[in-house]
Amino acid sequence: MSKAEALRAKLDVGKPAIAMAAHNPLAARLAAQAGFDAIWGSGFELSASYAVPDANILSMSTHLDMMRAIGDAQDAPVIADLDTGFGNAVNVAYVVPRYAAAGVAAVVMEDKTFPKDSSLRPGGRQQLVPVEEFQGKIEAAKAGAGGVLVIARTEALIAGLGQVEALRRGAAYAQAGADAVLIHSKQKTPDEIVAFCRAWPGQVPLVLVPTSYPQLSFADVAALGKVGLIICGNHAIRAAVGAMRETFRRILADGGLGGVEGTIAPVSDIFALQGDDAMRQIEKKFLR
Ligand code: SPV
Ligand code: MG
């Protein structure tokens, strides 16, 4: 079974798949070891890891190379965040086959204008392309996907256009061939997203990113019966920042390394994560 088929089989609206964000192969390996169903190849996380805004500052090839490396480092299917598809339908027609060749299981494309701005950024520039234009981009993506899932993301709620427009866009994207529809919200309570899910007729499974409304549990989402995939959008980079900041602070405050030794991963753990066992076998077999 291909990675895309494996992911499709997990898009169960009675028991949604859970994807964890990753910004590098190490984070992806840790997420896979923890038991997540898939890896979210987050543009926000990758941008943050380069210390630049999530606003199409990084090039497509930087993201594409990282998706390939993340896929090579672990077995869970990779869901690539294509932002707006790096341009119009022509760009999408060239971009998606490259991601498919890099081994991703799914691509996600959002209906904002290029260059995008981060959905969660207060006062961000949230402008949407016309529905017909985005349908063309979905069709271009499907034509070049070679079986990779195409997830269409509407930013109608993020742009403040309301539920009716979000439902209209979701339905149009499903009609254009999207395998699932990602509906994003930055409300601090789940009310907006729950109302959308209840009103969604269910043509294709929905995808949620509950960063802003974390009080909605995975069980709550499953009970809605409409959502096939939940994405933990940025929890790898936020965990890393919190841990690094505290470790760095403590080392300088203590005036030495002894105080953090019990709270950071042992060097042996890092060797294991680097695949030291595999290298030892290669050494034994071939090194003379
Ligand atoms: C990302 O993780 O890059 C996303 C989710 O697209 S969000 O940052 O919430 O827009
Ligand atoms: Mg993104």
XYZ file of C-alpha atoms and ligand atoms in Angstrom:
299
model
C 0.000 0.000 0.000
C 1.378 3.456 -0.897
C 1.736 6.177 1.739
C -1.177 8.037 0.127
C -3.406 4.940 0.260
C -2.398 4.350 3.884
C -3.336 7.929 4.764
C -6.632 7.758 2.859
C -7.552 4.615 4.820
C -6.974 6.547 8.065
C -9.295 9.453 7.192
C -12.077 7.938 9.295
C -14.710 10.446 10.410
C -15.550 8.155 13.338
C -11.905 8.045 14.465
C -9.899 10.878 12.899
C -6.214 10.430 12.116
C -3.890 12.675 14.146
C -0.942 14.428 12.461
C 1.887 16.144 14.334
C 3.792 19.085 12.871
C 7.496 18.774 12.146
C 10.113 21.243 10.904
C 12.952 18.780 10.398
C 13.560 15.017 10.138
C 14.434 14.673 13.834
C 11.108 16.199 14.930
C 9.312 13.944 12.418
C 11.090 10.858 13.747
C 10.107 11.762 17.317
C 6.482 12.295 16.232
C 6.388 8.928 14.455
C 7.949 7.205 17.481
C 5.302 8.806 19.711
C 2.622 7.147 17.568
C 1.152 9.946 15.435
C -0.613 8.742 12.287
C 1.014 11.302 10.011
C 3.505 14.164 9.866
C 2.343 17.696 9.074
C 4.975 19.391 6.907
C 4.104 22.779 8.338
C 5.091 25.988 6.569
C 4.730 27.856 9.844
C 7.163 25.516 11.632
C 9.709 25.519 8.816
C 9.571 29.325 8.560
C 9.973 29.638 12.324
C 12.930 27.244 12.267
C 14.619 29.658 9.820
C 13.513 32.566 12.062
C 11.482 34.219 9.286
C 7.735 34.942 9.030
C 5.342 32.381 7.516
C 4.622 34.597 4.503
C 6.201 32.841 1.475
C 9.625 34.140 2.478
C 11.182 30.675 2.090
C 11.406 29.200 -1.399
C 9.425 26.204 -2.605
C 12.618 24.177 -2.958
C 13.546 24.763 0.708
C 10.183 23.293 1.755
C 10.264 20.523 -0.856
C 13.754 19.381 0.209
C 12.590 19.268 3.820
C 9.509 17.183 2.925
C 11.759 14.656 1.163
C 14.147 14.523 4.132
C 11.272 14.122 6.604
C 9.825 11.281 4.533
C 13.208 9.563 4.346
C 13.680 9.756 8.134
C 10.559 7.897 9.240
C 7.623 5.791 7.965
C 4.506 7.867 8.729
C 2.827 9.557 5.747
C 3.847 13.185 5.155
C 1.198 15.851 4.563
C 2.902 18.744 2.780
C 1.734 22.297 3.439
C 1.910 23.969 0.023
C 0.524 27.313 1.266
C -1.219 28.737 -1.828
C 0.570 26.414 -4.255
C 3.346 28.964 -4.955
C 1.336 30.895 -7.545
C -1.565 30.206 -9.878
C -2.866 26.954 -11.438
C 0.122 26.850 -13.807
C 2.542 26.927 -10.868
C 0.468 24.244 -9.132
C 0.662 22.019 -12.224
C 4.477 22.088 -11.965
C 4.736 22.044 -8.158
C 2.524 19.087 -7.223
C 4.339 16.417 -9.313
C 7.585 17.464 -7.600
C 6.038 16.907 -4.173
C 4.614 13.573 -5.356
C 8.092 12.563 -6.553
C 9.457 13.556 -3.118
C 7.221 10.857 -1.621
C 4.582 12.891 0.227
C 1.179 11.286 0.873
C -0.894 14.462 0.651
C -0.634 18.110 -0.284
C -2.663 20.905 1.308
C -3.363 24.076 -0.648
C -5.162 27.160 0.678
C -7.430 29.608 -1.156
C -5.529 32.790 -0.265
C -3.683 35.067 -2.665
C 0.077 34.637 -3.207
C 2.114 35.687 -1.277
C 0.237 34.430 1.761
C 0.263 35.694 5.302
C 0.033 33.490 8.387
C -3.575 32.630 9.262
C -3.020 33.087 12.991
C -1.224 36.441 12.746
C -3.251 39.199 14.435
C -4.246 41.702 11.740
C -2.779 39.476 9.003
C -3.462 40.084 5.290
C -6.158 37.510 4.503
C -7.322 37.897 0.915
C -8.983 35.008 -0.934
C -8.874 34.161 -4.648
C -12.204 33.676 -6.502
C -13.813 30.235 -6.073
C -13.484 29.360 -9.782
C -9.787 30.214 -9.773
C -9.184 27.927 -6.802
C -11.218 25.134 -8.406
C -8.783 25.356 -11.336
C -5.867 25.052 -8.925
C -7.421 21.961 -7.316
C -7.962 20.396 -10.747
C -4.351 21.164 -11.692
C -3.175 19.608 -8.423
C -5.254 16.463 -8.937
C -4.030 16.097 -12.520
C -0.403 16.076 -11.369
C -0.785 14.287 -8.049
C -0.356 10.690 -9.262
C -2.539 9.363 -6.421
C -1.262 11.759 -3.752
C -4.220 13.188 -1.802
C -5.169 16.790 -2.514
C -6.597 18.594 0.516
C -8.243 21.943 -0.250
C -8.107 24.489 2.544
C -10.526 27.352 2.810
C -9.582 30.449 4.758
C -13.105 31.912 4.586
C -13.534 31.885 8.372
C -9.992 33.224 8.901
C -10.817 36.088 6.489
C -14.028 36.826 8.422
C -16.338 35.909 5.528
C -18.626 33.726 7.652
C -20.037 30.224 7.598
C -22.182 30.533 4.459
C -19.154 31.517 2.347
C -17.010 28.843 4.018
C -19.618 26.168 3.213
C -19.956 27.450 -0.368
C -16.202 27.252 -0.874
C -15.880 23.855 0.786
C -18.609 22.403 -1.443
C -17.071 23.936 -4.592
C -13.651 22.503 -3.710
C -15.087 19.022 -3.073
C -16.853 19.273 -6.436
C -13.531 20.171 -8.100
C -12.070 16.895 -6.823
C -10.511 17.662 -3.428
C -10.084 14.528 -1.331
C -10.757 16.463 1.892
C -11.483 20.049 2.940
C -9.439 21.790 5.626
C -11.490 24.383 7.462
C -9.412 26.762 9.556
C -10.538 29.103 12.344
C -8.645 31.414 14.669
C -11.476 31.859 17.146
C -10.452 31.245 20.752
C -13.447 28.953 21.317
C -14.529 25.955 19.199
C -18.037 27.378 18.552
C -17.342 28.605 14.999
C -15.688 25.367 13.894
C -18.252 23.118 15.596
C -21.078 25.034 13.874
C -19.312 24.620 10.517
C -18.800 20.886 11.069
C -22.462 20.383 12.008
C -23.592 22.243 8.862
C -21.124 20.425 6.542
C -23.100 17.945 4.383
C -20.202 15.482 4.411
C -19.239 15.220 0.721
C -15.615 14.629 1.789
C -13.971 14.416 5.235
C -13.003 17.658 6.960
C -9.572 18.498 8.374
C -9.132 20.668 11.491
C -6.142 22.523 12.980
C -7.271 23.280 16.558
C -4.357 25.556 17.519
C -6.606 28.450 18.585
C -9.242 26.327 20.309
C -7.221 23.574 22.028
C -10.023 22.903 24.507
C -11.728 20.829 21.752
C -10.418 17.299 22.428
C -9.826 14.630 19.807
C -12.833 12.744 21.248
C -15.006 15.869 20.861
C -13.940 16.100 17.205
C -14.636 12.399 16.586
C -18.124 12.819 18.059
C -18.934 15.380 15.321
C -18.670 12.557 12.754
C -17.368 14.837 9.970
C -13.612 15.143 10.516
C -11.107 12.650 9.086
C -7.876 14.347 10.165
C -6.771 16.548 13.054
C -3.513 18.471 12.586
C -1.439 19.558 15.592
C -0.207 22.609 13.704
C 2.861 23.917 15.515
C 3.480 21.913 18.677
C 6.940 20.628 17.708
C 8.463 24.085 17.249
C 6.679 25.505 20.310
C 7.886 22.611 22.466
C 11.426 23.056 21.125
C 11.427 26.814 21.784
C 10.157 26.361 25.337
C 12.717 23.661 26.136
C 15.678 25.494 24.552
C 14.840 28.814 26.171
C 14.632 27.292 29.659
C 17.813 25.215 29.189
C 19.818 28.192 27.896
C 18.560 30.429 30.721
C 19.420 27.854 33.384
C 22.972 27.200 32.085
C 23.879 30.894 32.280
C 22.054 31.359 35.607
C 23.831 28.337 37.115
C 27.200 29.221 35.619
C 27.674 25.626 34.414
C 26.131 22.615 32.718
C 25.426 20.421 35.756
C 21.966 21.779 36.549
C 20.337 20.889 33.230
C 21.808 17.403 32.904
C 18.706 15.723 34.357
C 16.257 17.640 32.179
C 17.800 17.322 28.706
C 18.092 14.198 26.529
C 21.234 12.150 27.180
C 23.815 12.035 24.390
C 23.086 8.289 24.028
C 19.496 9.176 23.119
C 20.720 11.483 20.346
C 23.012 8.743 18.982
C 19.988 6.390 18.859
C 17.859 9.016 17.071
C 20.656 9.489 14.517
C 20.440 5.797 13.627
C 23.694 4.697 15.228
C 22.567 1.026 15.251
C 22.212 1.020 11.470
C 25.662 2.587 11.007
C 27.229 -0.026 13.295
C 25.797 -2.793 11.096
C 27.190 -1.107 7.973
C 30.592 -0.786 9.648
C 30.566 -4.460 10.631
C 29.625 -5.587 7.133
C 31.671 -3.341 4.875
C 34.407 -1.520 6.764
C 37.753 -3.265 6.342
C 1.044 25.652 9.278
O 1.324 24.963 10.286
O 1.901 26.082 8.498
C -0.354 25.946 8.975
C -1.325 25.967 10.063
O -0.647 26.223 7.828
S -1.481 27.622 10.588
O -0.163 28.096 10.986
O -2.410 27.614 11.714
O -2.000 28.404 9.487
Mg 0.954 26.782 6.692
